[in-house]
Each structure stands twice: as C-alpha cells, then as structure tokens.
C-alpha cells in the first residue's frame, strides 16, 4: 500500500490486486521458460531431421514432393522417425504448395491423414 497525505491508498481495483498479478506473472514466466526449455531440447532432433531431408535432396537432385514416397516408406519401416515426415510435409506446404499439381496435393493430404491415423 502506498502512503499519501490522506492516508494509505489501496492499489487493488476489483480483482486486479498486485498480489494476484504477481502470481499470474510468475505462472506465465514458468510457462514461457518451460516452452523455451522444450524447444531447446527438441532443437537437435529437428536439426537432424532437416539434415536428413537436405541429404536426400542432394542425392536425388529433385524436389521435396519427389522425396515424399521414399520418406513415407522409411518411416513405415521405422528407419526414420515420424518427425522427418512431419517436417518434410511442413516444408512442402510452406515452399511448394502453390506449384503442386492436384495429384501431388492429394498425395500430401493422404500422407498427412496417414500420419494422423498412425498416432
């Protein structure tokens, strides 16, 4: 509480008391730190998956959509983690979606459905 010439002044207005906001801030900070820690923990795995995709691109000298059947077969055989397929699908959607033919778009959608069913 703040002292003024008239006496103590409360800074609480309704439910917005500084004591409560400190708890909320602390919880928000903990959630943000947990999110950053999870991201840091996941970062090497994502980098490795990106490296696998980039290596396949160099070997095949093709586009991402051409890698899709190969990566799907390797995920089914459990030679690749499903994260590689998820990242490949994300990159296809981000970089090539507008340029894809309807058949290729259908293949991407079927692969995404396959991933959902395999969870």
Short mmCIF file of C-alpha atoms in Angstrom, two decimals:
data_model
loop_
_atom_site.label_atom_id
_atom_site.label_comp_id
_atom_site.label_asym_id
_atom_site.label_seq_id
_atom_site.Cartn_x
_atom_site.Cartn_y
_atom_site.Cartn_z
CA UNK A 1 0.00 0.00 0.00
CA UNK A 2 1.15 3.48 -0.80
CA UNK A 3 1.14 6.20 1.81
CA UNK A 4 -0.22 9.60 0.84
CA UNK A 5 -1.08 12.70 2.82
CA UNK A 6 -4.67 11.50 3.23
CA UNK A 7 -3.61 8.04 4.42
CA UNK A 8 -2.98 4.60 2.94
CA UNK A 9 -4.16 4.08 -0.63
CA UNK A 10 -5.01 0.64 -1.91
CA UNK A 11 -3.80 -0.32 -5.38
CA UNK A 12 -6.38 -3.07 -5.71
CA UNK A 13 -9.17 -2.38 -8.17
CA UNK A 14 -11.67 -5.20 -8.29
CA UNK A 15 -9.80 -8.45 -8.91
CA UNK A 16 -6.66 -6.68 -10.19
CA UNK A 17 -4.69 -6.72 -6.98
CA UNK A 18 -0.87 -6.58 -7.36
CA UNK A 19 -0.55 -9.63 -5.11
CA UNK A 20 -2.60 -11.71 -7.53
CA UNK A 21 -0.89 -10.30 -10.61
CA UNK A 22 2.48 -11.36 -9.18
CA UNK A 23 1.26 -14.95 -9.05
CA UNK A 24 -0.11 -14.70 -12.56
CA UNK A 25 3.16 -13.21 -13.80
CA UNK A 26 5.10 -15.98 -12.08
CA UNK A 27 2.92 -18.66 -13.68
CA UNK A 28 3.26 -17.02 -17.09
CA UNK A 29 7.03 -16.85 -16.66
CA UNK A 30 7.19 -20.53 -15.68
CA UNK A 31 5.11 -21.48 -18.72
CA UNK A 32 7.34 -19.41 -21.01
CA UNK A 33 10.51 -20.93 -19.54
CA UNK A 34 9.09 -24.44 -19.94
CA UNK A 35 8.24 -23.71 -23.57
CA UNK A 36 11.77 -22.45 -24.26
CA UNK A 37 13.29 -25.46 -22.49
CA UNK A 38 11.16 -27.85 -24.55
CA UNK A 39 12.17 -26.04 -27.73
CA UNK A 40 15.88 -26.25 -26.82
CA UNK A 41 15.51 -29.95 -26.04
CA UNK A 42 13.76 -30.57 -29.37
CA UNK A 43 16.15 -28.43 -31.42
CA UNK A 44 18.86 -31.09 -32.08
CA UNK A 45 16.23 -33.61 -33.19
CA UNK A 46 14.70 -31.10 -35.61
CA UNK A 47 18.14 -30.18 -36.96
CA UNK A 48 18.90 -33.84 -37.58
CA UNK A 49 15.58 -34.33 -39.39
CA UNK A 50 16.27 -31.24 -41.52
CA UNK A 51 19.73 -32.66 -42.28
CA UNK A 52 18.24 -35.97 -43.40
CA UNK A 53 15.86 -34.18 -45.77
CA UNK A 54 18.63 -31.96 -47.13
CA UNK A 55 20.86 -35.01 -47.67
CA UNK A 56 18.12 -36.77 -49.60
CA UNK A 57 17.58 -33.66 -51.70
CA UNK A 58 21.27 -33.56 -52.62
CA UNK A 59 21.29 -37.25 -53.55
CA UNK A 60 18.12 -37.18 -55.62
CA UNK A 61 18.54 -33.68 -57.08
CA UNK A 62 14.78 -33.45 -57.13
CA UNK A 63 12.10 -31.55 -55.34
CA UNK A 64 10.59 -32.16 -51.94
CA UNK A 65 7.48 -33.78 -53.39
CA UNK A 66 9.63 -36.42 -55.10
CA UNK A 67 11.07 -37.40 -51.71
CA UNK A 68 7.67 -38.00 -50.14
CA UNK A 69 7.17 -41.67 -51.15
CA UNK A 70 10.74 -42.53 -50.11
CA UNK A 71 10.40 -40.90 -46.70
CA UNK A 72 6.98 -42.49 -46.12
CA UNK A 73 8.39 -45.96 -46.84
CA UNK A 74 11.33 -45.35 -44.50
CA UNK A 75 9.03 -44.11 -41.74
CA UNK A 76 6.85 -47.22 -42.14
CA UNK A 77 9.99 -49.40 -41.94
CA UNK A 78 10.99 -47.39 -38.83
CA UNK A 79 14.30 -46.36 -40.37
CA UNK A 80 13.29 -42.70 -39.95
CA UNK A 81 11.37 -41.13 -37.08
CA UNK A 82 7.98 -39.68 -37.96
CA UNK A 83 9.36 -36.21 -37.25
CA UNK A 84 11.27 -36.39 -40.56
CA UNK A 85 8.00 -36.96 -42.41
CA UNK A 86 6.25 -34.20 -40.45
CA UNK A 87 9.00 -31.71 -41.28
CA UNK A 88 9.01 -32.77 -44.94
CA UNK A 89 5.25 -32.21 -45.16
CA UNK A 90 5.60 -28.84 -43.46
CA UNK A 91 8.31 -27.79 -45.92
CA UNK A 92 6.23 -28.95 -48.89
CA UNK A 93 3.24 -26.95 -47.66
CA UNK A 94 5.36 -23.87 -46.99
CA UNK A 95 7.53 -23.87 -50.13
CA UNK A 96 5.78 -25.76 -52.92
CA UNK A 97 2.06 -25.94 -52.22
CA UNK A 98 1.03 -23.35 -54.82
CA UNK A 99 3.10 -25.03 -57.54
CA UNK A 100 1.87 -28.59 -56.94
CA UNK A 101 -0.44 -30.43 -59.28
CA UNK A 102 -3.79 -31.66 -57.90
CA UNK A 103 -2.42 -35.23 -57.79
CA UNK A 104 0.56 -34.13 -55.70
CA UNK A 105 -1.70 -32.13 -53.38
CA UNK A 106 -3.82 -35.23 -52.95
CA UNK A 107 -0.69 -37.25 -52.11
CA UNK A 108 0.32 -34.72 -49.45
CA UNK A 109 -3.16 -34.76 -47.90
CA UNK A 110 -3.21 -38.58 -47.91
CA UNK A 111 0.18 -38.65 -46.22
CA UNK A 112 -1.00 -36.22 -43.55
CA UNK A 113 -4.04 -38.44 -42.95
CA UNK A 114 -1.71 -41.44 -42.71
CA UNK A 115 0.28 -39.63 -40.01
CA UNK A 116 -2.86 -38.82 -38.05
CA UNK A 117 -4.06 -42.43 -38.20
CA UNK A 118 -0.66 -43.78 -37.11
CA UNK A 119 -0.61 -41.74 -33.86
#
